[in-house]
């Protein structure tokens, strides 16, 4: 039973437009959420995170929104750039992001078209 | 080094062979994690160390899997009598161990059991 779900295996977005990646979770104990980006043959790279006490966190072109009542979070990338093409993983933890293991979704492959 | 280092990058093992995968975490990072990523899936938690103590090994799939971190720094994941279903990328991550801090991943070791 997947506790973190990314229902879109892939997403294609035109360069310059907004990319929206979605993630749903079932465990109400999760209190810290992260997005990781992964290029082929590399390990996941941390992108942005959000604590459950917030509903929005912004870092440059990247914004993560958290809707606790819906158990849903999303990552917005605007404007999308060719270098954003990668697999994006949503991850969650119930004891803070670094203190215990993360539960990952299956990932969404984002393709930015020129 | 500046990041998490894993070796070897690639390992081909014959079924039944024992393998050992090494992880050098970021210097000073208290927490160390091992994950298994099968093709097309997100990383799945295997085990977690805080310094030299293995605090959680609930994700290890069988007693053929064993991890250690004897001096609280370098860690080794050992798989005995490898099976084909063990073929995956094994990712190591480390973090400062504080709540709400991200984990940094290595490039992973791709294990192929033939």
XYZ file of N, CA and C in Angstrom:
684
model
N 0.847 -1.187 0.000
C 0.000 0.000 0.000
C 0.887 1.244 0.000
N 0.798 2.005 -1.093
C 1.660 3.161 -1.232
C 1.167 4.298 -0.356
N 2.039 4.809 0.489
C 1.663 5.922 1.351
C 1.883 7.259 0.668
N 2.739 7.290 -0.336
C 2.985 8.512 -1.105
C 2.753 8.168 -2.571
N 1.854 8.906 -3.195
C 1.468 8.557 -4.560
C 1.704 9.722 -5.516
N 2.353 9.419 -6.607
C 2.477 10.369 -7.701
C 1.806 9.703 -8.890
N 0.635 10.162 -9.198
C -0.224 9.445 -10.150
C 0.102 9.712 -11.605
N 0.955 10.700 -11.855
C 1.338 10.976 -13.241
C 2.752 10.470 -13.470
N 2.919 9.390 -14.228
C 4.272 8.885 -14.474
C 5.108 9.865 -15.292
N 4.422 10.648 -16.147
C 5.171 11.596 -16.955
C 4.337 12.847 -17.207
N 5.037 13.932 -17.530
C 4.385 15.212 -17.778
C 5.236 15.961 -18.783
N 4.586 16.471 -19.810
C 5.291 17.231 -20.849
C 4.808 18.672 -20.809
N 5.757 19.623 -20.729
C 5.430 21.044 -20.605
C 6.312 21.840 -21.564
N 5.731 22.855 -22.141
C 6.506 23.687 -23.056
C 7.427 24.620 -22.262
N 8.597 24.842 -22.791
C 9.562 25.744 -22.165
C 8.920 27.119 -21.929
N 9.159 27.656 -20.720
C 8.619 28.964 -20.384
C 7.274 28.918 -19.676
N 6.581 27.769 -19.793
C 5.277 27.648 -19.128
C 5.460 27.098 -17.723
N 4.362 26.972 -17.008
C 4.421 26.455 -15.647
C 4.314 24.934 -15.644
N 5.155 24.295 -14.853
C 5.055 22.849 -14.616
C 4.440 22.644 -13.239
N 3.445 21.775 -13.157
C 2.808 21.466 -11.875
C 2.860 19.958 -11.659
N 3.588 19.558 -10.626
C 3.708 18.147 -10.301
C 2.950 17.883 -9.005
N 2.162 16.842 -9.014
C 1.278 16.562 -7.887
C 1.694 15.333 -7.089
N 1.299 15.342 -5.825
C 1.656 14.244 -4.925
C 0.555 14.123 -3.867
N 0.126 12.905 -3.608
C -0.872 12.657 -2.568
C -0.300 11.693 -1.532
N -0.714 11.832 -0.308
C -0.233 10.927 0.729
C -1.397 10.458 1.589
N -1.185 9.333 2.249
C -2.265 8.755 3.047
C -1.965 8.776 4.545
N -0.694 8.873 4.910
C -0.322 8.811 6.321
C -0.429 10.199 6.959
N -1.383 10.373 7.836
C -1.606 11.682 8.457
C -0.501 12.043 9.453
N 0.386 11.100 9.735
C 1.501 11.392 10.645
C 2.654 12.097 9.940
N 2.646 12.104 8.633
C 3.711 12.792 7.904
C 3.690 14.269 8.255
N 4.866 14.811 8.595
C 4.905 16.216 8.973
C 5.989 16.995 8.246
N 6.651 16.354 7.320
C 7.711 17.031 6.569
C 7.741 16.423 5.185
N 7.761 17.288 4.185
C 7.637 16.836 2.801
C 8.759 17.447 1.972
N 9.283 16.645 1.053
C 10.408 17.092 0.258
C 10.176 16.731 -1.196
N 10.787 17.478 -2.062
C 10.859 17.134 -3.480
C 12.323 16.934 -3.850
N 12.577 15.838 -4.549
C 13.899 15.539 -5.055
C 13.826 15.455 -6.574
N 14.933 15.824 -7.187
C 15.057 15.787 -8.643
C 16.142 14.777 -8.977
N 15.914 13.987 -10.004
C 16.886 12.955 -10.349
C 17.142 12.913 -11.842
N 18.425 13.068 -12.198
C 18.860 12.857 -13.573
C 19.300 11.399 -13.721
N 19.295 10.872 -14.949
C 19.738 9.490 -15.168
C 21.152 9.262 -14.639
N 21.353 8.110 -14.023
C 22.660 7.679 -13.515
C 23.201 8.575 -12.403
N 22.328 9.379 -11.817
C 22.747 10.173 -10.669
C 21.817 9.903 -9.501
N 22.266 10.231 -8.294
C 21.388 10.115 -7.145
C 20.410 11.269 -7.096
N 19.323 11.118 -6.328
C 18.365 12.211 -6.174
C 19.018 13.435 -5.551
N 18.630 14.594 -6.025
C 19.140 15.866 -5.504
C 17.994 16.618 -4.848
N 18.231 17.079 -3.625
C 17.202 17.813 -2.908
C 16.842 19.097 -3.651
N 15.537 19.372 -3.712
C 15.068 20.557 -4.421
C 14.450 21.560 -3.450
N 13.428 21.151 -2.745
C 12.702 22.050 -1.864
C 11.906 21.213 -0.874
N 11.616 21.797 0.279
C 10.865 21.068 1.295
C 9.823 21.982 1.935
N 8.917 21.352 2.693
C 7.918 22.120 3.421
C 7.536 21.376 4.688
N 7.423 22.104 5.766
C 6.962 21.543 7.023
C 5.441 21.597 7.068
N 4.850 20.709 7.843
C 3.387 20.651 7.898
C 2.767 21.873 8.571
N 3.591 22.704 9.199
C 3.035 23.908 9.815
C 2.857 25.037 8.789
N 3.347 24.813 7.591
C 3.213 25.805 6.530
C 2.325 25.273 5.419
N 1.855 26.176 4.577
C 1.104 25.722 3.404
C 1.771 26.123 2.090
N 2.882 26.848 2.210
C 3.583 27.267 0.988
C 5.040 27.534 1.331
N 5.913 27.107 0.415
C 7.327 27.463 0.528
C 7.861 27.747 -0.872
N 8.580 28.854 -0.985
C 9.023 29.293 -2.294
C 10.535 29.447 -2.297
N 11.153 29.013 -3.399
C 12.601 29.154 -3.566
C 12.882 29.380 -5.041
N 13.024 30.654 -5.402
C 13.284 30.969 -6.800
C 12.125 30.559 -7.687
N 12.432 29.741 -8.687
C 11.382 29.305 -9.626
C 10.505 28.193 -9.061
N 10.865 27.679 -7.895
C 10.188 26.508 -7.340
C 9.328 26.895 -6.139
N 8.077 26.449 -6.163
C 7.168 26.667 -5.045
C 6.469 25.359 -4.726
N 6.428 25.028 -3.444
C 5.693 23.834 -3.024
C 4.493 24.292 -2.201
N 3.346 23.709 -2.519
C 2.107 23.989 -1.810
C 1.664 22.733 -1.066
N 1.201 22.920 0.161
C 0.724 21.797 0.958
C -0.714 22.037 1.390
N -1.569 21.077 1.107
C -2.966 21.108 1.536
C -3.171 19.910 2.468
N -3.056 20.157 3.766
C -3.093 19.051 4.731
C -4.452 18.373 4.786
N -5.500 19.151 4.659
C -6.828 18.541 4.749
C -7.064 17.577 3.596
N -6.500 17.892 2.444
C -6.640 17.007 1.285
C -5.502 16.004 1.196
N -4.525 16.112 2.071
C -3.313 15.276 2.020
C -2.706 15.333 0.613
N -2.463 16.542 0.187
C -1.994 16.759 -1.170
C -0.927 17.849 -1.172
N 0.124 17.621 -1.951
C 1.086 18.689 -2.172
C 1.426 18.762 -3.650
N 1.888 19.937 -4.037
C 2.246 20.123 -5.441
C 3.516 20.954 -5.522
N 4.230 20.727 -6.603
C 5.443 21.488 -6.901
C 5.184 22.280 -8.169
N 5.387 23.594 -8.088
C 5.234 24.461 -9.250
C 6.599 24.950 -9.682
N 6.852 24.848 -10.954
C 8.104 25.346 -11.520
C 7.720 26.374 -12.585
N 8.160 27.630 -12.367
C 7.818 28.654 -13.343
C 8.920 29.707 -13.433
N 9.393 30.042 -14.613
C 9.101 29.371 -15.878
C 9.908 28.088 -16.010
N 9.373 27.123 -16.714
C 10.074 25.856 -16.922
C 11.214 26.046 -17.908
N 12.338 25.358 -17.612
C 13.518 25.463 -18.460
C 13.946 24.056 -18.910
N 14.669 23.955 -20.022
C 15.082 22.628 -20.508
C 15.832 21.807 -19.458
N 16.632 22.465 -18.623
C 17.379 21.756 -17.584
C 16.508 21.184 -16.486
N 15.243 21.536 -16.489
C 14.320 20.982 -15.494
C 13.854 19.576 -15.876
N 14.146 19.160 -17.092
C 13.767 17.810 -17.521
C 14.484 16.778 -16.662
N 13.714 16.004 -15.921
C 14.266 15.032 -14.966
C 13.094 14.270 -14.364
N 13.422 13.309 -13.508
C 12.387 12.635 -12.722
C 12.295 13.317 -11.366
N 11.073 13.647 -10.960
C 10.851 14.334 -9.687
C 10.170 13.383 -8.716
N 10.769 13.253 -7.547
C 10.216 12.393 -6.513
C 9.675 13.244 -5.372
N 8.491 12.916 -4.948
C 7.898 13.466 -3.748
C 8.258 12.515 -2.599
N 8.609 13.062 -1.444
C 8.975 12.228 -0.304
C 8.378 12.817 0.966
N 8.143 11.966 1.944
C 7.522 12.412 3.192
C 8.134 11.690 4.376
N 8.073 12.346 5.517
C 8.611 11.777 6.751
C 7.694 12.138 7.901
N 7.659 11.265 8.902
C 6.850 11.585 10.086
C 7.704 11.944 11.296
N 9.009 12.123 11.068
C 9.852 12.573 12.189
C 10.854 13.615 11.716
N 10.441 14.452 10.880
C 11.378 15.407 10.323
C 12.142 14.766 9.178
N 12.564 15.531 8.211
C 13.155 14.951 7.009
C 14.465 14.227 7.219
N 15.283 14.651 8.117
C 16.598 14.044 8.215
C 16.762 13.061 9.325
N 15.818 12.997 10.217
C 16.014 12.184 11.407
C 15.571 10.750 11.227
N 14.844 10.474 10.219
C 14.369 9.110 9.999
C 14.147 8.926 8.512
N 13.815 7.713 8.122
C 13.704 7.408 6.702
C 12.585 8.157 6.020
N 12.744 8.370 4.736
C 11.750 9.007 3.896
C 10.953 7.953 3.157
N 9.692 8.272 2.922
C 8.836 7.453 2.074
C 8.663 8.195 0.763
N 9.033 7.539 -0.332
C 9.034 8.176 -1.639
C 7.837 7.729 -2.471
N 7.419 8.623 -3.367
C 6.515 8.236 -4.442
C 7.319 7.595 -5.569
N 6.616 7.179 -6.621
C 7.273 6.476 -7.726
C 7.936 7.434 -8.706
N 7.631 8.712 -8.573
C 8.271 9.694 -9.429
C 7.424 10.107 -10.620
N 7.680 11.319 -11.101
C 7.065 11.846 -12.311
C 8.176 12.317 -13.223
N 8.170 11.817 -14.448
C 9.183 12.223 -15.408
C 8.702 13.492 -16.110
N 9.372 14.592 -15.820
C 9.023 15.879 -16.428
C 9.871 16.095 -17.683
N 9.193 16.409 -18.759
C 9.871 16.664 -20.029
C 9.539 18.080 -20.447
N 10.564 18.909 -20.585
C 10.362 20.297 -21.005
C 10.666 20.376 -22.506
N 9.665 20.755 -23.254
C 9.812 20.825 -24.703
C 10.194 22.233 -25.145
N 11.176 22.341 -26.036
C 11.609 23.686 -26.485
C 10.559 24.338 -27.360
N 35.266 14.266 1.232
C 34.731 14.833 0.011
C 33.546 15.716 0.276
N 33.095 16.386 -0.761
C 32.026 17.338 -0.620
C 30.665 16.666 -0.517
N 30.508 15.484 -1.117
C 29.201 14.847 -1.143
C 29.286 13.416 -0.655
N 28.157 12.722 -0.775
C 28.094 11.309 -0.412
C 28.704 10.492 -1.548
N 29.619 9.621 -1.197
C 30.314 8.820 -2.204
C 29.981 7.350 -2.013
N 29.636 6.689 -3.117
C 29.310 5.259 -3.063
C 30.202 4.491 -4.026
N 30.583 3.295 -3.602
C 31.387 2.450 -4.485
C 31.007 0.989 -4.279
N 31.097 0.178 -5.325
C 31.359 0.596 -6.701
C 30.142 1.263 -7.314
N 30.289 1.891 -8.453
C 29.133 2.472 -9.153
C 28.279 1.373 -9.769
N 28.942 0.341 -10.257
C 28.242 -0.770 -10.902
C 28.832 -2.076 -10.378
N 27.946 -3.051 -10.174
C 28.394 -4.356 -9.708
C 27.549 -5.428 -10.384
N 28.214 -6.376 -11.021
C 27.532 -7.536 -11.574
C 27.917 -8.738 -10.732
N 26.950 -9.436 -10.221
C 27.205 -10.585 -9.360
C 26.482 -11.805 -9.901
N 27.103 -12.929 -9.772
C 26.434 -14.180 -10.123
C 25.504 -14.569 -8.981
N 24.389 -15.146 -9.326
C 23.422 -15.560 -8.310
C 24.116 -16.444 -7.278
N 23.899 -16.120 -6.022
C 24.515 -16.880 -4.944
C 25.772 -16.239 -4.383
N 26.299 -15.255 -5.107
C 27.513 -14.563 -4.670
C 27.177 -13.541 -3.595
N 28.128 -13.289 -2.707
C 27.975 -12.234 -1.707
C 28.543 -10.934 -2.272
N 27.893 -9.803 -1.926
C 28.395 -8.502 -2.363
C 28.444 -7.546 -1.178
N 29.324 -6.554 -1.295
C 29.440 -5.510 -0.271
C 29.467 -4.162 -0.959
N 28.584 -3.285 -0.542
C 28.462 -1.957 -1.130
C 28.875 -0.934 -0.079
N 29.678 0.029 -0.519
C 30.247 0.976 0.441
C 29.631 2.357 0.286
N 29.504 3.043 1.421
C 29.002 4.422 1.424
C 29.879 5.282 2.323
N 30.383 6.386 1.746
C 31.103 7.391 2.519
C 30.195 8.609 2.652
N 29.649 8.862 3.817
C 28.711 9.987 3.951
C 29.451 11.315 4.002
N 28.691 12.382 3.990
C 29.270 13.708 4.171
C 29.861 13.787 5.577
N 31.070 14.342 5.655
C 31.768 14.403 6.938
C 30.929 15.130 7.981
N 30.813 14.497 9.139
C 30.066 15.126 10.219
C 28.587 14.806 10.248
N 28.086 14.165 9.208
C 26.661 13.810 9.195
C 26.396 12.635 10.126
N 25.458 12.848 10.999
C 25.139 11.865 12.027
C 24.293 10.721 11.463
N 23.353 11.085 10.623
C 22.386 10.093 10.131
C 22.808 9.536 8.780
N 22.603 8.239 8.614
C 22.922 7.581 7.345
C 21.806 6.609 7.020
N 21.402 6.624 5.757
C 20.278 5.809 5.297
C 20.706 4.987 4.087
N 20.118 3.831 3.958
C 20.231 3.027 2.749
C 18.833 2.865 2.149
N 18.775 3.014 0.823
C 17.541 2.818 0.077
C 17.796 1.872 -1.085
N 16.735 1.198 -1.501
C 16.781 0.337 -2.682
C 15.814 0.906 -3.709
N 16.295 1.100 -4.931
C 15.415 1.617 -5.983
C 15.358 0.627 -7.136
N 14.216 -0.004 -7.288
C 14.008 -0.900 -8.420
C 13.635 -0.067 -9.640
N 13.777 -0.674 -10.804
C 13.515 0.030 -12.063
C 12.078 0.554 -12.103
N 11.930 1.840 -12.378
C 10.605 2.436 -12.498
C 9.912 2.730 -11.184
N 10.627 2.560 -10.093
C 10.044 2.800 -8.769
C 10.790 3.920 -8.056
N 10.198 4.429 -6.986
C 10.908 5.365 -6.144
C 11.806 4.620 -5.176
N 12.741 5.323 -4.568
C 13.602 4.675 -3.568
C 12.775 4.143 -2.404
N 13.134 2.968 -1.929
C 12.457 2.378 -0.776
C 13.445 2.220 0.368
N 13.011 2.653 1.531
C 13.847 2.656 2.724
C 14.267 1.246 3.115
N 15.560 1.097 3.422
C 16.086 -0.173 3.920
C 16.437 -0.089 5.399
N 17.337 0.854 5.734
C 17.827 0.906 7.100
C 18.392 2.274 7.421
N 18.522 2.567 8.716
C 18.921 3.894 9.174
C 19.888 3.768 10.356
N 20.946 4.560 10.300
C 21.922 4.631 11.379
C 21.953 6.037 11.951
N 22.090 6.107 13.249
C 22.445 7.360 13.896
C 23.805 7.105 14.534
N 24.815 7.771 13.993
C 26.205 7.442 14.337
C 26.426 5.955 14.058
N 26.905 5.192 15.021
C 27.181 3.774 14.752
C 25.976 2.884 15.062
N 24.958 3.459 15.629
C 23.806 2.666 16.051
C 22.798 2.505 14.913
N 22.441 1.263 14.641
C 21.423 0.976 13.639
C 20.060 1.044 14.326
N 19.362 2.145 14.116
C 18.128 2.386 14.849
C 16.893 1.808 14.170
N 16.993 1.551 12.886
C 15.830 1.045 12.173
C 16.319 0.180 11.017
N 15.944 -1.061 11.025
C 16.282 -1.940 9.897
C 15.029 -2.621 9.366
N 13.919 -1.956 9.558
C 12.634 -2.548 9.203
C 12.457 -2.742 7.700
N 13.223 -2.014 6.881
C 13.071 -2.120 5.444
C 13.930 -3.193 4.794
N 14.813 -3.797 5.527
C 15.662 -4.840 4.942
C 14.771 -6.004 4.520
N 14.841 -6.410 3.242
C 13.870 -7.383 2.723
C 14.037 -8.799 3.244
N 15.229 -9.166 3.672
C 15.423 -10.516 4.193
C 16.667 -10.544 5.062
N 16.874 -11.673 5.705
C 18.068 -11.778 6.566
C 19.342 -11.950 5.752
N 19.215 -11.931 4.423
C 20.428 -11.951 3.602
C 21.070 -10.557 3.525
N 20.289 -9.546 3.955
C 20.766 -8.172 3.906
C 21.269 -7.766 5.282
N 22.447 -7.162 5.286
C 23.068 -6.765 6.544
C 23.802 -5.454 6.320
N 23.646 -4.501 7.244
C 24.336 -3.222 7.123
C 25.062 -2.915 8.403
N 26.181 -2.228 8.265
C 26.951 -1.843 9.440
C 27.588 -0.485 9.237
N 27.887 0.148 10.353
C 28.550 1.460 10.356
C 29.368 1.519 11.646
N 30.402 0.724 11.726
C 31.071 0.456 13.011
C 31.678 1.670 13.706
N 32.132 2.662 12.937
C 32.770 3.816 13.560
C 31.949 5.083 13.379
N 30.701 4.908 12.950
C 29.832 6.063 12.819
C 30.105 6.922 11.606
N 30.883 6.392 10.656
C 31.149 7.169 9.452
C 30.807 6.316 8.230
N 31.799 5.616 7.675
C 31.584 4.763 6.507
C 30.613 3.635 6.858
N 29.772 3.321 5.888
C 28.821 2.220 6.085
C 28.963 1.224 4.953
N 28.670 -0.024 5.256
C 28.690 -1.085 4.259
C 27.361 -1.829 4.283
N 26.790 -2.016 3.108
C 25.592 -2.838 2.958
C 26.037 -4.151 2.316
N 25.786 -5.225 3.014
C 26.197 -6.539 2.516
C 24.967 -7.355 2.153
N 25.037 -7.992 1.018
C 23.961 -8.888 0.589
C 24.569 -10.265 0.379
N 24.056 -11.216 1.106
C 24.571 -12.578 1.003
C 23.719 -13.388 0.043
N 24.380 -14.315 -0.651
C 23.672 -15.255 -1.541
C 22.690 -14.495 -2.429
N 23.223 -13.571 -3.219
C 22.376 -12.687 -4.025
C 21.415 -13.465 -4.913
N 20.239 -12.892 -5.087
C 19.196 -13.426 -5.950
C 18.893 -12.399 -7.040
N 18.240 -12.846 -8.095
C 17.940 -11.932 -9.205
C 17.069 -10.758 -8.751
N 16.176 -10.997 -7.804
C 15.291 -9.924 -7.346
C 16.034 -8.856 -6.544
N 17.317 -9.111 -6.231
C 18.112 -8.103 -5.548
C 18.643 -7.051 -6.519
N 18.506 -7.300 -7.809
C 18.984 -6.343 -8.811
C 18.235 -5.026 -8.657
N 18.989 -3.951 -8.443
C 18.401 -2.631 -8.188
C 19.547 -1.636 -8.049
N 19.178 -0.371 -7.915
C 20.158 0.646 -7.520
C 20.060 0.819 -6.018
N 21.191 0.760 -5.357
C 21.233 0.937 -3.907
C 21.789 2.327 -3.618
N 20.961 3.126 -2.969
C 21.290 4.520 -2.695
C 21.614 4.708 -1.215
N 22.628 5.485 -0.968
C 22.984 5.863 0.393
C 22.729 7.363 0.543
N 22.259 7.770 1.687
C 22.020 9.187 1.959
C 22.490 9.509 3.364
N 22.897 10.758 3.563
C 23.272 11.177 4.916
C 22.660 12.532 5.220
N 22.509 12.803 6.500
C 21.975 14.095 6.912
C 22.551 14.460 8.267
N 22.311 15.707 8.641
C 22.845 16.195 9.910
C 22.152 15.568 11.103
N 20.966 15.017 10.862
C 20.252 14.361 11.948
C 19.313 15.264 12.698
N 19.238 16.518 12.279
C 18.297 17.435 12.921
C 16.939 17.314 12.248
N 15.863 17.542 12.993
C 14.549 17.511 12.349
C 14.439 18.540 11.234
N 13.678 18.193 10.251
C 13.403 19.088 9.128
C 14.657 19.530 8.385
N 15.581 18.599 8.223
C 16.735 18.857 7.356
C 16.760 17.775 6.284
N 17.228 18.166 5.122
C 17.168 17.232 4.000
C 18.302 16.221 4.068
N 18.082 15.103 3.408
C 19.105 14.079 3.251
C 19.762 14.261 1.885
N 21.062 14.041 1.845
C 21.834 14.162 0.615
C 22.194 12.756 0.137
N 21.947 12.516 -1.132
C 22.138 11.184 -1.693
C 23.448 11.051 -2.451
N 23.988 9.840 -2.437
C 25.075 9.488 -3.316
C 24.540 9.109 -4.689
N 25.454 8.756 -5.593
C 25.055 8.425 -6.966
C 24.475 7.026 -7.080
N 24.677 6.233 -6.035
C 24.102 4.900 -6.039
C 25.047 3.840 -6.595
N 24.756 2.611 -6.243
C 25.431 1.444 -6.828
C 24.383 0.628 -7.558
N 24.606 0.431 -8.845
C 23.675 -0.402 -9.608
C 24.134 -1.846 -9.534
N 23.340 -2.676 -8.885
C 23.653 -4.104 -8.731
C 22.825 -4.901 -9.720
N 23.505 -5.711 -10.501
C 22.835 -6.618 -11.430
C 23.233 -8.039 -11.062
N 22.254 -8.856 -10.756
C 22.507 -10.258 -10.399
C 22.117 -11.120 -11.593
N 23.087 -11.883 -12.076
C 22.846 -12.694 -13.283
C 22.864 -14.196 -12.952
